[in-house]
Every structure is written in structure tokens, then in C-alpha cells.
Amino acid sequence: MAEPDTGIDRARAILQRAPGTDDYEALVAIEESRRTPFDHARLAEAAWWLAKFEESMSARQQAYAGFAEAGDDRLAGLLAARLSIEFALHGEMAVGAGFLARSQRHLRDQPDCVERGFLQMVEASSLRMQGKPGDALELAGEAIACAERFSDGELLAMSLHVEGLLLLDIGRVTDGLTRMDEAMALVLAGDLAPYFTGIIYCALIQACLELSDIRRAGDWSDAAGVWCEALPPDAPFVGFCRVNRAEVERIRGGWAKAEADAALAAQELAAVDPGAAGLALYQIGEIHRRMGDASGAAIAYGRAHEMGADPQPGLALLRLAQGDPSVAAAALRTALASSPSPPRRAGVLVACVEVALATGDVASAKVASEELGSIAQAIGVRALLAAAAAARGAVLLAEGDPAGAAEALRTAISHGQEVRAPYELARARALYAHALRDLGDDEGAHLEHSAALATFEQLGAEPDAAALRGLEDPDARPRGLTAREVEVLRLVCAGKTNRDIAVELVISEHTVARHLQNMYAKLDVSSRAAATAFAFEHDLT
């Protein structure tokens, strides 16, 4: 059969083949010296879909060398651009940069053509990896213009998705999502090669997850899962989809399934994309931390870091749970400094509020909460709005404003119920219960406390569940003491000062003093020593 005439046609002929239909065994059986560059390119693609990555890269390099030797600069330039991305994904940045330079050399003197558009798209992706979104945006725009000039749907879809990611990186969320939607419309039309389809699916879902657009991420993850089921089981995109599904499942509360999917994805992707494998390991760390398995969480975060994934803010929150808030705060300062992207900053800021309140630094918590609120309003996603409202409520509680806290936390709960993120919703309800206690609404506090506790127990979030148990039994509280007053009394018995109690319960010293005053009146005592004696007498310690 005659080969297609142009480089881009030949590249498309390879990519458009349905995954798994390339006769890998037949290609391998051809004596290497008799293989044409086109045979090597087909073998590279067939091996890639079977997760034979070293063989795929070797065959692709041979294909590149063959086309370069034959003077086919357009196809040699395309193959070099693909190799530059693959080496970069493997962490071999210098080799990737070398192949990108080769691609530029092959295509720089070519007339206006689709191949040059693909190079511009790859150059934009490379600059994005280097943290240079401004320079990359211009190149992505040029690639889009090239695609429109040549009516090339695949170049258009890929360039739109790259431009969308760049816009998200610089905080232009609405514009970024619009570009991603355009790219996805081309995917859904069914005209894209499977390779490009997988890239755009994965990028969109990851972007939704970073934006905390959980419902949208879940919908696209379900759609991508259906697409992945039609692929060979060893196809790399199966692993990428599994990482995304694991994160969605973790957020939705299916922790056992999420951990199993993440562990399998980490194994599948370790060779093709260590960074993606690291993201899967980070999900395992998040699950173990919430379940109270500090050792398992630390191992998972450590392995994620080794694979090139950022272990923050999860690792900082683990250190906080282990009683080392100064280490947690320092790690989060570093994470914030290296997180210019608003969505990425939002996740770190949520942790900053928690750590600052745990150390009694209400001022810093308020600053972080206000920035988080600004980002949430700009992005407008319900999960972020819920997180910002919960953070604001926690700060108001610490400032001694339970009425303001209750209002903010009601907003957090309202948004959270739409998001389908049970763990975060339960934490907001636990805070709301605290606010209601401080307002004297014991019955309302009991309802919220019970709902939060039931969710934590169902999820297996033992540290959160343990923190709530035993506080909602009115019969165990003599003299009309509220649950919050019992908490304060127990800390008084432990020798804590008002400031210590404020830090522990994330409330203001003024609120602690008010609880003590009310408690003394109910117990008919006038000193901490007498209150302590009463507590021991009534088994409240």
C-alpha cells in the first residue's frame, strides 16, 4: 500500500490507527536492517500502546534518524517534537530540550505548514513546564491560527487545550475553561486520533480537579472511564485515567476503591510518567492521613516526592497532626512561595488557615482566609466557595464571633452539599456545631455534631471521629453544662491556661473566659481549683 504523501498525513496515518490494531508482532519480526523509517514509526506507536516504553522510544528515535537522513524534514521535525515531550515526561529534561532544538532546526525553514503548528504547540507546552506561561501563550495562539488556516482539527484541539491550561495557570479561569470546552467539543465529535483524545481528556479532568470543580471532574472522569474501557488493558491512558478516577473517588468518599486505583496507577505509570505516578501516591497519602495512619501517609508522601510530585499541603497537615506545627507552617510558606497559580494557592491556603489557627496565630489565619476567599470568588466553583466559607467560619470562631462563624459555616455547608465531598462537608458541620454551642443552641449543635460524627465513622476518618466522640451526651453533663463547657473544663483540669485552651479549641481567649464565667456560675464555684475538683468528682476528666 502506498504511503501518504506528506509528513503530517503519514503521522496521522500512524496515530489514527485504533489502539492495539497495529500488528506489533509482525513489525518486530521484520529484520531491523530492512525496516523503513515508517516501519520504525509504526513500531514505536504499537509498542507505546502496549506500554513497552523503552522499545517505543528506541523505535521512535530510529524513525527520526531515518527520516532525517532521508531529508524528510517535516516528518523528522514532528518525530523530534514528540520525542522532546516524551523525554521531558520521563524527567530527562536535557534530552527533551535537545530533541526540541532538533525539531526547530528541521522545521524553521519550512514554508507555512501544519507541522510548524504542531511544533509551536509543543514549544508552548515546554515553556509551560518551565513555568513561563506568558511566553507560551503567544506560541499557543500562533498554533491555533495555524490550525485554523489549514482546517486541521487535531492541531486545533491540542492547541486549544494547551492555551486553556496556560490561561488557567495565570488565573484567567473563565477563559481557560472556555478553551478547554472547545477542545473537548472536538474530542466528542470523534474525529481525533486516540492519542490526542487521551491527552485532552486527562488534561481537562486534572484541570477540573485542580480548580476543585469536583462535580465536573467526576462527570468527565466517568466519560473518560468509558473511553478507557475500549483501550487495551496495558495502554498508558488507562493508568492516567485511573489516577484521575482515584482522586475523584477519594473526594467522593470511596477511600478503599480510591486507594486500590491509585496503587495500581502508580505501578502502571512509574515507567511512562513518574510525575503522574507521584500524583497517585499523593492520593494514597491523603487517604492514610485522614484515616490516622501517620506512618503509611508519610511513606506515600515520601514516595510521591521521589517521583516528582509535590507532597504539599498533605505532608504539612500530617506534621501538624503529629504535633509539629512549626515544621508544617514552614513547609506551607515554601509551598505558597512556589505556587503562583490561584487554584494551586487555594489548596495550600486551606491548610495555612488550619495550621495558623492550631498555633494560635489568628492574624495569619485571617490573612490566608481572605486570600482564599478572593480566589474562590474569582473562580466561582462551589467546592472552593465552600472551603473559603469554612475557613472564614473557623477564623471567626477563633476571634470570638460565633454568630458570624455560624453564618459563614451555613454557607459552607450549603455549597458543600452540592459538591459531593463528604469529608470536607463533615468538617464544616463539626465547626458549625462548635459555633452553635457557643451561641447556646445545644440541640442544633447536637444535630450537626451527630451528622459529622456519622460521616467520619462511615469514611473511616478515625482522628476526626475521635475528636468528636463523647461530647454529645447531655446526660453525662451535670448542672446543665454545655458540651463546649465540658471541653473547657477538661482542659482546665489538665492545667491549661486560657491561652492554651484558646489555641486547642481554636477560639479566642475572650470566649474561653466567657465559658469559664458561665461554668463557674453553673457549678457554684469561684476558682479553677474548685472547678477541677468538681470535674474529678463527677468523672468529667
Coordinates of C-alpha atoms in Angstrom, one line a residue, residues 312-525:
Q312 CA 2.2 19.6 50.0
P313 CA -0.1 20.5 51.5
G314 CA -0.8 17.0 52.7
L315 CA 2.6 16.4 54.3
A316 CA 2.3 19.7 56.2
L317 CA -1.0 18.7 57.6
L318 CA 0.5 15.3 58.6
R319 CA 3.2 17.1 60.5
L320 CA 0.6 19.2 62.3
A321 CA -1.3 16.1 63.3
Q322 CA 2.0 14.7 64.6
G323 CA 2.4 17.7 66.9
D324 CA 4.9 19.7 64.9
P325 CA 3.1 22.8 63.7
S326 CA 6.3 24.8 63.2
V327 CA 7.5 22.3 60.6
A328 CA 4.1 22.4 59.0
A329 CA 4.0 26.2 58.9
A330 CA 7.5 26.4 57.3
A331 CA 6.6 23.8 54.6
L332 CA 3.4 25.8 53.7
R333 CA 5.3 29.0 53.4
T334 CA 7.6 27.3 50.9
A335 CA 4.6 25.8 49.1
L336 CA 2.9 29.2 48.8
A337 CA 6.0 30.9 47.5
S338 CA 6.2 28.3 44.7
S339 CA 2.5 28.4 43.9
P340 CA 1.7 31.3 41.6
S341 CA -1.4 29.6 40.1
P342 CA -4.5 30.7 42.0
P343 CA -6.1 27.3 42.1
R344 CA -2.9 25.7 43.4
R345 CA -2.6 28.5 46.0
A346 CA -6.2 27.9 47.1
G347 CA -5.4 24.3 48.2
V348 CA -2.3 25.5 50.2
L349 CA -4.2 28.4 51.8
V350 CA -6.8 26.0 53.2
A351 CA -4.0 24.2 55.0
C352 CA -2.4 27.5 56.1
V353 CA -5.6 28.5 57.9
E354 CA -5.7 25.2 59.7
V355 CA -2.1 25.3 60.8
A356 CA -2.2 29.0 61.8
L357 CA -5.2 28.5 64.0
A358 CA -3.7 25.4 65.6
T359 CA -0.8 27.6 66.7
G360 CA -2.9 30.5 67.9
D361 CA -1.8 32.8 65.1
V362 CA -5.3 34.1 64.3
A363 CA -3.9 37.1 62.4
S364 CA -2.1 34.9 59.8
A365 CA -5.1 32.6 59.6
K366 CA -7.3 35.6 58.7
V367 CA -4.9 36.8 56.0
A368 CA -4.8 33.4 54.4
S369 CA -8.6 33.1 54.7
E370 CA -9.2 36.4 53.0
E371 CA -6.9 35.5 50.1
L372 CA -8.6 32.1 49.8
G373 CA -12.0 33.9 49.7
S374 CA -10.8 36.2 46.9
I375 CA -9.6 33.3 44.8
A376 CA -12.8 31.4 45.4
Q377 CA -14.9 34.3 44.3
A378 CA -12.8 34.8 41.2
I379 CA -13.1 31.1 40.2
G380 CA -16.6 30.7 41.4
V381 CA -16.5 26.9 41.9
R382 CA -18.7 25.6 44.7
A383 CA -16.1 23.4 46.3
L384 CA -13.7 26.4 46.6
L385 CA -16.6 28.7 47.8
A386 CA -17.3 26.0 50.5
A387 CA -13.7 25.8 51.6
A388 CA -13.4 29.6 51.8
A389 CA -16.6 29.9 53.8
A390 CA -15.4 27.1 56.2
A391 CA -12.0 28.8 56.6
R392 CA -13.7 32.1 57.3
G393 CA -16.0 30.5 59.9
A394 CA -13.0 28.9 61.7
V395 CA -11.3 32.3 61.9
L396 CA -14.5 34.0 63.2
L397 CA -14.8 31.3 65.8
A398 CA -11.2 32.0 66.9
E399 CA -11.9 35.7 67.0
G400 CA -14.9 35.1 69.4
D401 CA -17.7 35.8 66.9
P402 CA -19.8 32.6 66.9
A403 CA -22.7 34.4 65.2
G404 CA -20.6 35.4 62.3
A405 CA -18.9 32.0 62.2
A406 CA -22.3 30.3 62.1
E407 CA -23.4 32.4 59.2
A408 CA -20.2 31.5 57.2
L409 CA -20.4 27.9 58.1
R410 CA -24.0 27.7 57.0
T411 CA -22.8 28.9 53.6
A412 CA -20.0 26.3 53.6
I413 CA -22.5 23.5 54.3
S414 CA -24.9 24.8 51.6
H415 CA -22.2 24.8 49.0
G416 CA -20.7 21.5 50.3
Q417 CA -24.0 19.6 50.0
E418 CA -23.9 20.3 46.2
V419 CA -20.3 19.2 45.8
R420 CA -20.5 15.6 47.0
A421 CA -17.3 15.8 49.1
P422 CA -18.4 14.2 52.4
Y423 CA -15.2 14.6 54.4
E424 CA -15.0 18.3 53.8
L425 CA -18.7 18.7 54.5
A426 CA -18.4 16.8 57.8
R427 CA -15.6 19.1 58.9
A428 CA -17.7 22.1 58.2
R429 CA -20.6 20.6 60.2
A430 CA -18.3 19.9 63.1
L431 CA -17.2 23.6 63.1
Y432 CA -20.8 24.7 62.8
A433 CA -21.6 22.5 65.9
H434 CA -18.9 24.4 67.8
A435 CA -20.4 27.8 66.8
L436 CA -23.9 26.7 67.8
R437 CA -22.7 25.5 71.2
D438 CA -21.1 29.0 71.7
L439 CA -24.5 30.5 70.8
G440 CA -26.3 28.3 73.4
D441 CA -28.1 26.2 70.7
D442 CA -27.3 22.8 72.2
E443 CA -29.9 20.9 70.2
G444 CA -28.7 22.3 66.9
A445 CA -25.2 21.6 67.9
H446 CA -26.1 18.0 68.7
L447 CA -27.7 17.5 65.3
E448 CA -24.7 18.9 63.4
H449 CA -22.2 17.1 65.6
S450 CA -24.0 13.8 65.2
A451 CA -24.2 14.2 61.4
A452 CA -20.4 15.0 61.2
L453 CA -19.5 12.0 63.5
A454 CA -21.6 9.6 61.5
T455 CA -19.8 10.7 58.3
F456 CA -16.4 10.4 59.8
E457 CA -17.1 6.9 61.1
Q458 CA -18.5 5.8 57.8
L459 CA -15.5 7.1 56.0
G460 CA -13.0 5.7 58.5
A461 CA -11.7 9.1 59.4
E462 CA -10.7 8.0 62.9
P463 CA -8.8 11.1 64.1
D464 CA -11.8 13.4 63.3
A465 CA -14.3 10.9 64.7
A466 CA -12.3 10.5 67.9
A467 CA -12.2 14.3 68.4
L468 CA -16.0 14.4 68.3
R469 CA -16.9 11.3 70.4
G470 CA -18.2 11.7 73.9
L471 CA -19.1 15.4 73.5
E472 CA -22.8 14.9 72.7
D473 CA -24.2 13.0 75.7
P474 CA -26.3 15.5 77.7
D475 CA -26.9 13.0 80.5
A476 CA -23.2 12.9 81.1
R477 CA -23.0 16.7 81.7
P478 CA -24.2 17.7 85.2
R479 CA -25.5 21.1 86.2
G480 CA -26.6 22.0 82.6
L481 CA -23.0 22.2 81.3
T482 CA -22.8 22.5 77.5
A483 CA -20.6 20.3 75.5
R484 CA -18.2 23.2 74.9
E485 CA -18.0 23.9 78.6
V486 CA -17.1 20.3 79.3
E487 CA -14.3 20.6 76.8
V488 CA -13.0 23.8 78.5
L489 CA -13.3 22.1 82.0
R490 CA -11.3 19.1 80.9
L491 CA -8.5 21.4 79.6
V492 CA -8.6 23.3 82.9
C493 CA -8.1 20.0 84.7
A494 CA -5.1 19.4 82.5
G495 CA -3.5 22.6 83.8
K496 CA -4.0 24.6 80.6
T497 CA -4.1 28.4 80.7
N498 CA -6.8 30.4 78.9
R499 CA -4.4 31.0 76.0
D500 CA -3.6 27.2 75.8
I501 CA -7.3 26.4 75.7
A502 CA -8.0 29.0 73.1
V503 CA -5.3 27.5 70.8
E504 CA -6.5 24.0 71.4
L505 CA -10.2 24.7 70.7
V506 CA -9.5 27.3 68.0
I507 CA -11.4 30.0 69.8
S508 CA -10.5 33.4 71.3
E509 CA -9.2 33.9 74.9
H510 CA -12.3 36.2 75.4
T511 CA -14.5 33.2 74.5
V512 CA -12.6 31.0 76.9
A513 CA -13.1 33.5 79.7
R514 CA -16.8 33.7 79.0
H515 CA -17.1 29.9 79.1
L516 CA -15.3 29.8 82.4
Q517 CA -17.6 32.5 83.9
N518 CA -20.7 30.6 82.8
M519 CA -19.3 27.3 84.1
Y520 CA -18.4 28.8 87.5
A521 CA -22.0 30.1 87.8
K522 CA -23.5 26.7 86.9
L523 CA -21.1 24.8 89.3
D524 CA -21.4 27.4 92.0
V525 CA -17.6 27.7 92.3

